[in-house]
mmCIF file of C-alpha atoms and ligand atoms in Angstrom:
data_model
loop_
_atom_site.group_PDB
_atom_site.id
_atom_site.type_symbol
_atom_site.label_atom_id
_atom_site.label_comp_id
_atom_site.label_asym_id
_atom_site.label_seq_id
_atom_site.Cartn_x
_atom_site.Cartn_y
_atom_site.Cartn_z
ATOM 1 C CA UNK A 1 65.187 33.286 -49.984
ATOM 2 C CA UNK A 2 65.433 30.282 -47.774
ATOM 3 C CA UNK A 3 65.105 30.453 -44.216
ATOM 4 C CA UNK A 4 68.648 31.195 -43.378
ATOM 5 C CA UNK A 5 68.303 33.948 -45.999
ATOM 6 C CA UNK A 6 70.092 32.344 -48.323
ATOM 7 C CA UNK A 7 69.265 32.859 -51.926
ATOM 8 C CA UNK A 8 67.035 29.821 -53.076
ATOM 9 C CA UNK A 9 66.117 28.251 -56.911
ATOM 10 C CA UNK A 10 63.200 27.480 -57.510
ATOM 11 C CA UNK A 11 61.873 25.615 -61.065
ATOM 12 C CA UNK A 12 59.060 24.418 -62.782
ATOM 13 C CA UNK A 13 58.546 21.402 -64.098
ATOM 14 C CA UNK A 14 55.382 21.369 -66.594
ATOM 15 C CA UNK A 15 54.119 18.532 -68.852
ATOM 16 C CA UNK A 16 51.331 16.956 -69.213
ATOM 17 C CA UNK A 17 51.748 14.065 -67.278
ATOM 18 C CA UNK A 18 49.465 11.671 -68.637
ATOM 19 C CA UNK A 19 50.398 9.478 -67.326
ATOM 20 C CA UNK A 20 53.612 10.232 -65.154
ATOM 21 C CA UNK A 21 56.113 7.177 -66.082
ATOM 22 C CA UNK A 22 59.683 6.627 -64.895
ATOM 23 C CA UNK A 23 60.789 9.488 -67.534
ATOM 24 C CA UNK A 24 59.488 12.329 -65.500
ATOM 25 C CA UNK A 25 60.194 10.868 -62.264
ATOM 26 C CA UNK A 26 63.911 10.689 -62.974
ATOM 27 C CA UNK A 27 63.753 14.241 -64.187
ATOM 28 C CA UNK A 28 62.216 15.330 -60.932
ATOM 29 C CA UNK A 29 64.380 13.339 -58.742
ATOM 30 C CA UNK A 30 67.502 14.819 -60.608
ATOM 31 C CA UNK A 31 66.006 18.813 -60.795
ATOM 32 C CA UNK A 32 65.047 17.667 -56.760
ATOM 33 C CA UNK A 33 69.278 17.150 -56.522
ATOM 34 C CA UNK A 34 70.113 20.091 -58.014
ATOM 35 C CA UNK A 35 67.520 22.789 -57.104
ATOM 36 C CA UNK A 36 66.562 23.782 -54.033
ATOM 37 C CA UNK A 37 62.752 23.803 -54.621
ATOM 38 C CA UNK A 38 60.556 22.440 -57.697
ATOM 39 C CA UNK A 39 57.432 22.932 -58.386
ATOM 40 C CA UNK A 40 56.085 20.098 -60.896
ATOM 41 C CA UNK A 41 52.861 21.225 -62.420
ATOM 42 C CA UNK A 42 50.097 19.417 -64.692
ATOM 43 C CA UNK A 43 48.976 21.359 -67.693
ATOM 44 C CA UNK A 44 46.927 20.888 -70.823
ATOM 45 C CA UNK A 45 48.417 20.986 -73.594
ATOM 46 C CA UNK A 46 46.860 22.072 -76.329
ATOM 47 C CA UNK A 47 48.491 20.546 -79.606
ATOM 48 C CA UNK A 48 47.562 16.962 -77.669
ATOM 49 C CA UNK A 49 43.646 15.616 -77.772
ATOM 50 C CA UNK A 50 41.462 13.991 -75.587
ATOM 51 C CA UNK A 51 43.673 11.949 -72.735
ATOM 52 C CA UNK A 52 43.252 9.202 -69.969
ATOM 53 C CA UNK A 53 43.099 11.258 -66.691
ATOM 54 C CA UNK A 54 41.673 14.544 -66.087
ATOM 55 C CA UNK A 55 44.163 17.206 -64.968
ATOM 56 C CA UNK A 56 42.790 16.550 -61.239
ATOM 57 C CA UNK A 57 43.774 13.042 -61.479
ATOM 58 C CA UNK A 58 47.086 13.869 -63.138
ATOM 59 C CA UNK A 59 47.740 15.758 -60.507
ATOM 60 C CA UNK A 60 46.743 13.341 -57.542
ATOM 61 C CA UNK A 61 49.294 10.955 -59.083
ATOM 62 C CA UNK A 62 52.024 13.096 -59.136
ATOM 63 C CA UNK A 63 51.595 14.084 -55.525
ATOM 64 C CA UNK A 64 51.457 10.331 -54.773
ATOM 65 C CA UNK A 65 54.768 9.931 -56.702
ATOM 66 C CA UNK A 66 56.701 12.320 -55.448
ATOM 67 C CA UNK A 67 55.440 12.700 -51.737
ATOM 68 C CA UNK A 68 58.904 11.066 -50.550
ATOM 69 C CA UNK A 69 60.679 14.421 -52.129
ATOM 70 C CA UNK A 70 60.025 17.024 -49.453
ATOM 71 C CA UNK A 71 61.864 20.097 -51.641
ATOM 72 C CA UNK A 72 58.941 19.193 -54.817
ATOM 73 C CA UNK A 73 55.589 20.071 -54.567
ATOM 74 C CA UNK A 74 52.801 19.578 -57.258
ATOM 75 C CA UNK A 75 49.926 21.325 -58.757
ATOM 76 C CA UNK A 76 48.070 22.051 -62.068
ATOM 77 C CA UNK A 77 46.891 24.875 -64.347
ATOM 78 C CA UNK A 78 45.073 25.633 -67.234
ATOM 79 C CA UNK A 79 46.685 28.455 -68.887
ATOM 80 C CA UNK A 80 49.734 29.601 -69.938
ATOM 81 C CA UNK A 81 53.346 27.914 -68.632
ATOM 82 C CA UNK A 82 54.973 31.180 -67.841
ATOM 83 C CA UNK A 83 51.783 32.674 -65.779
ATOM 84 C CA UNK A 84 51.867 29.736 -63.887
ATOM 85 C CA UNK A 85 55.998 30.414 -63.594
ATOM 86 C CA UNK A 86 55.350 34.053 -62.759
ATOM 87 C CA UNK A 87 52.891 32.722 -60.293
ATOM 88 C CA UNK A 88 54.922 30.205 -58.739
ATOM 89 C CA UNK A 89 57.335 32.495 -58.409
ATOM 90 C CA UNK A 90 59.978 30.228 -60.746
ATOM 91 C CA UNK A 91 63.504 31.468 -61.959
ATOM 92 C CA UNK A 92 63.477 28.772 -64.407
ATOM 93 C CA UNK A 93 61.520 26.549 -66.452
ATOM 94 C CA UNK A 94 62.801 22.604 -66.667
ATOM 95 C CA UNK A 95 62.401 20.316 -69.537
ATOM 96 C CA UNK A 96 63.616 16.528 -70.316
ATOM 97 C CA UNK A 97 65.494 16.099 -73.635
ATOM 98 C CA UNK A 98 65.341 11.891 -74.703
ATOM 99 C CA UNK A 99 66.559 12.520 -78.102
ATOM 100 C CA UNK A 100 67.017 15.182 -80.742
ATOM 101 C CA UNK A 101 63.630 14.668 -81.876
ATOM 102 C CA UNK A 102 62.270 16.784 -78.369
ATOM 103 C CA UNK A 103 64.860 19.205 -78.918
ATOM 104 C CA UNK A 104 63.058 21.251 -81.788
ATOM 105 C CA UNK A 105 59.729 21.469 -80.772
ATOM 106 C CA UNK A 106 61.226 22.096 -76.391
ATOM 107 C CA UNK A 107 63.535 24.924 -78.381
ATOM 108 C CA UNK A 108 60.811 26.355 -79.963
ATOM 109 C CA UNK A 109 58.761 26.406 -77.191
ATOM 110 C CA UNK A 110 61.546 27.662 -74.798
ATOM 111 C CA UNK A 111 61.901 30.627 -77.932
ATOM 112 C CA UNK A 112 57.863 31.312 -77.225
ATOM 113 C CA UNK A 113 58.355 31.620 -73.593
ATOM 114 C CA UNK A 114 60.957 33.883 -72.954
ATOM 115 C CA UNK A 115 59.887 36.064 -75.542
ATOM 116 C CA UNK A 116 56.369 36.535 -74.585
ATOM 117 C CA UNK A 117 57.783 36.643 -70.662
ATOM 118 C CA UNK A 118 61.700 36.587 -69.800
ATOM 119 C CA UNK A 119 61.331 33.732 -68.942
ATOM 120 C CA UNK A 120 64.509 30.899 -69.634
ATOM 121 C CA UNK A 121 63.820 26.877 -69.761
ATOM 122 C CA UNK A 122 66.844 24.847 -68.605
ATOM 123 C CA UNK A 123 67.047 21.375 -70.336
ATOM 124 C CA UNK A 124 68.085 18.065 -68.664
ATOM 125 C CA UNK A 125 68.873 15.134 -70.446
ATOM 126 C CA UNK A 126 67.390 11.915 -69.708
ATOM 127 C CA UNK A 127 68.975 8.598 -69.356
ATOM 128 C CA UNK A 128 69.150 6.855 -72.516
ATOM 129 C CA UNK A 129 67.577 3.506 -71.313
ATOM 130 C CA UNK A 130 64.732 6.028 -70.502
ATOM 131 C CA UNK A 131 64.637 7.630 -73.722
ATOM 132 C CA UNK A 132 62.167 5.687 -75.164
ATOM 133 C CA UNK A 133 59.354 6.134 -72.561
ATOM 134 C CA UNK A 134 56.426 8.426 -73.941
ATOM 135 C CA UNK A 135 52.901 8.992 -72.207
ATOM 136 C CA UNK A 136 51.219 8.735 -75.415
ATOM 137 C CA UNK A 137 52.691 5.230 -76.375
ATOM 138 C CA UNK A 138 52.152 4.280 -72.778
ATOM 139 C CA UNK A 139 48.546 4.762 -72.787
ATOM 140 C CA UNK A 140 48.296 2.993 -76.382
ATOM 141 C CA UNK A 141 50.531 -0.308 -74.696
ATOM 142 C CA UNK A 142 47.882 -0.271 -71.423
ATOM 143 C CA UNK A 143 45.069 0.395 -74.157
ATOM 144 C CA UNK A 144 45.543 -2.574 -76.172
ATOM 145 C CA UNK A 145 46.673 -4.672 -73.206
ATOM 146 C CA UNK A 146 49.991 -4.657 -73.206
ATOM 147 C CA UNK A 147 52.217 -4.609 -69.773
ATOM 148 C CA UNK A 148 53.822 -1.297 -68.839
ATOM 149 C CA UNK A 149 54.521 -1.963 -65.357
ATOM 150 C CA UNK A 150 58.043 -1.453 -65.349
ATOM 151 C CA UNK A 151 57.574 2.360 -67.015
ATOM 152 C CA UNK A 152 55.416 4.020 -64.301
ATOM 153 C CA UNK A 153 55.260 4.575 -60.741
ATOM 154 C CA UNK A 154 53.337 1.963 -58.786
ATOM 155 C CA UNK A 155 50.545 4.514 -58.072
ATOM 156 C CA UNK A 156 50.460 4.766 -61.818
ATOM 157 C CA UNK A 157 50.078 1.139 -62.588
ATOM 158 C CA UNK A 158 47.489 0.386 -59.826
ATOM 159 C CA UNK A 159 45.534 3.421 -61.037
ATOM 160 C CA UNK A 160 45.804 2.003 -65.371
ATOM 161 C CA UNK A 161 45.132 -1.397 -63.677
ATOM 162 C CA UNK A 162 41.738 0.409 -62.228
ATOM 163 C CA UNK A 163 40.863 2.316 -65.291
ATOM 164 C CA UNK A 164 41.085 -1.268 -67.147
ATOM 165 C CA UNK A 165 39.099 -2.940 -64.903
ATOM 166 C CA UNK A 166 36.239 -0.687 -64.703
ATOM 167 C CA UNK A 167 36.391 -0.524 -68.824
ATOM 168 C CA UNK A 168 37.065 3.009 -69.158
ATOM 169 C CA UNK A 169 40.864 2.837 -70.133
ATOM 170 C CA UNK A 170 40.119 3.002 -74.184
ATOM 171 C CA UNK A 171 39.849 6.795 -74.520
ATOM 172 C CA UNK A 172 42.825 9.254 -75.184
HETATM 173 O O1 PNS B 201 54.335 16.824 -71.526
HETATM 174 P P1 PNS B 201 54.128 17.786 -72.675
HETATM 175 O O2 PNS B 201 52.826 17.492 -73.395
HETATM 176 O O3 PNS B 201 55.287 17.802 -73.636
HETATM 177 O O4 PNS B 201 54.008 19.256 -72.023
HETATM 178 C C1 PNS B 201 53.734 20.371 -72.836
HETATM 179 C C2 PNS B 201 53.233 21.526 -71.998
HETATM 180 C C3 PNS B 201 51.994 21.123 -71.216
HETATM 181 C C4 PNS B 201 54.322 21.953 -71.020
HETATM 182 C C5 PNS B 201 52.908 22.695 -72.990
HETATM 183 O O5 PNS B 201 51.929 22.279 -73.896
HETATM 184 C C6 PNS B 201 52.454 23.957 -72.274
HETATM 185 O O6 PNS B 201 53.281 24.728 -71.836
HETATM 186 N N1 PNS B 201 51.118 24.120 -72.135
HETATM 187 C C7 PNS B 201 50.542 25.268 -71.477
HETATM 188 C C8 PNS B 201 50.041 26.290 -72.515
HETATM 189 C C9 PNS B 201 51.173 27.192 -72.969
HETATM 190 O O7 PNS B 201 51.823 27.852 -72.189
HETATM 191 N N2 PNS B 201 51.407 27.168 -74.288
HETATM 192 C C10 PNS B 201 52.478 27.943 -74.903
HETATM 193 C C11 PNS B 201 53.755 27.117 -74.979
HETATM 194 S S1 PNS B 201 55.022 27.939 -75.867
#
């Protein structure tokens, strides 16, 4: 309930997030116009191997990104989406769809989670001249030195521009 007593929605946003780009942030500024409160959280997940930032850092980025929101707040878990959901106290789960290509495995895994918890995902498409942006090929542009400043937040790019410069950007 919000504080008039009015009922309030409240979703969660997982993902790995590493890195955030322009992708996620237009999913969270369009679940921010829509819902009343979101909670976007960093988790690990599993299927995906070693990465660029620890979930810490992950999540100090995407507080930095979306501090100018003030119904989204940010965290991070490692564990299961929907305890975090129970936890959070989320009626929904959001995903981003960029092309039919997400849609099987995000089904699949929207399947898994209400059946092992109730619990429904909600899918939002993203804008098509976003659909191409991926963390993984992100970190593979920054990692062979191409320019991806136009695909991430700037606390994003200063921190890649960091991890280059002090010659740990080549793992992940
Ligand atoms: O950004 P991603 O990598 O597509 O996000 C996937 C993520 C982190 C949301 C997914 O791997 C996940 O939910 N991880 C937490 C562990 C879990 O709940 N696994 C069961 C999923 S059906």
């Amino acid at each position: 309930m919000g504080r008039g007593g009015e009922p309030v929605t409240r979703v969660l946003y997982p993902g790995s997030f590493d890195p955030v780009h322009n992708g996620h942030v237009e999913m969270v500024e369009t679940a921010a116009g829509l819902f009343e409160e979101v909670v976007v959280a960093a988790l690990i997940n599993p299927s995906k191997g070693g990465g660029l930032f620890d979930l810490e850092q992950r999540m100090a980025l995407l507080d930095e990104c979306f501090e100018h929101l003030t119904n989204v707040r940010t965290t991070m878990f490692d564990g299961l989406v929907v305890d975090l959901a129970s936890e959070v106290g989320a009626d929904f789960i959001i995903k981003g769809l960029r092309a039919v290509s997400d849609f099987e495995s995000e089904l699949q895994m929207a399947q898994m989670n209400a059946a092992i918890s109730g619990v429904q995902t909600l899918f939002l498409p993203t804008a098509s001249r976003r659909s191409f942006l991926a963390s993984r090929l992100i970190r593979e542009v920054v990692r062979l030195g191409g320019d991806v400043s136009d695909m991430v937040p700037e606390p994003v790019r200063l921190r890649l521009e960091g991890r280059l410069g002090s010659g740990t950007g080549s793992d992940g």
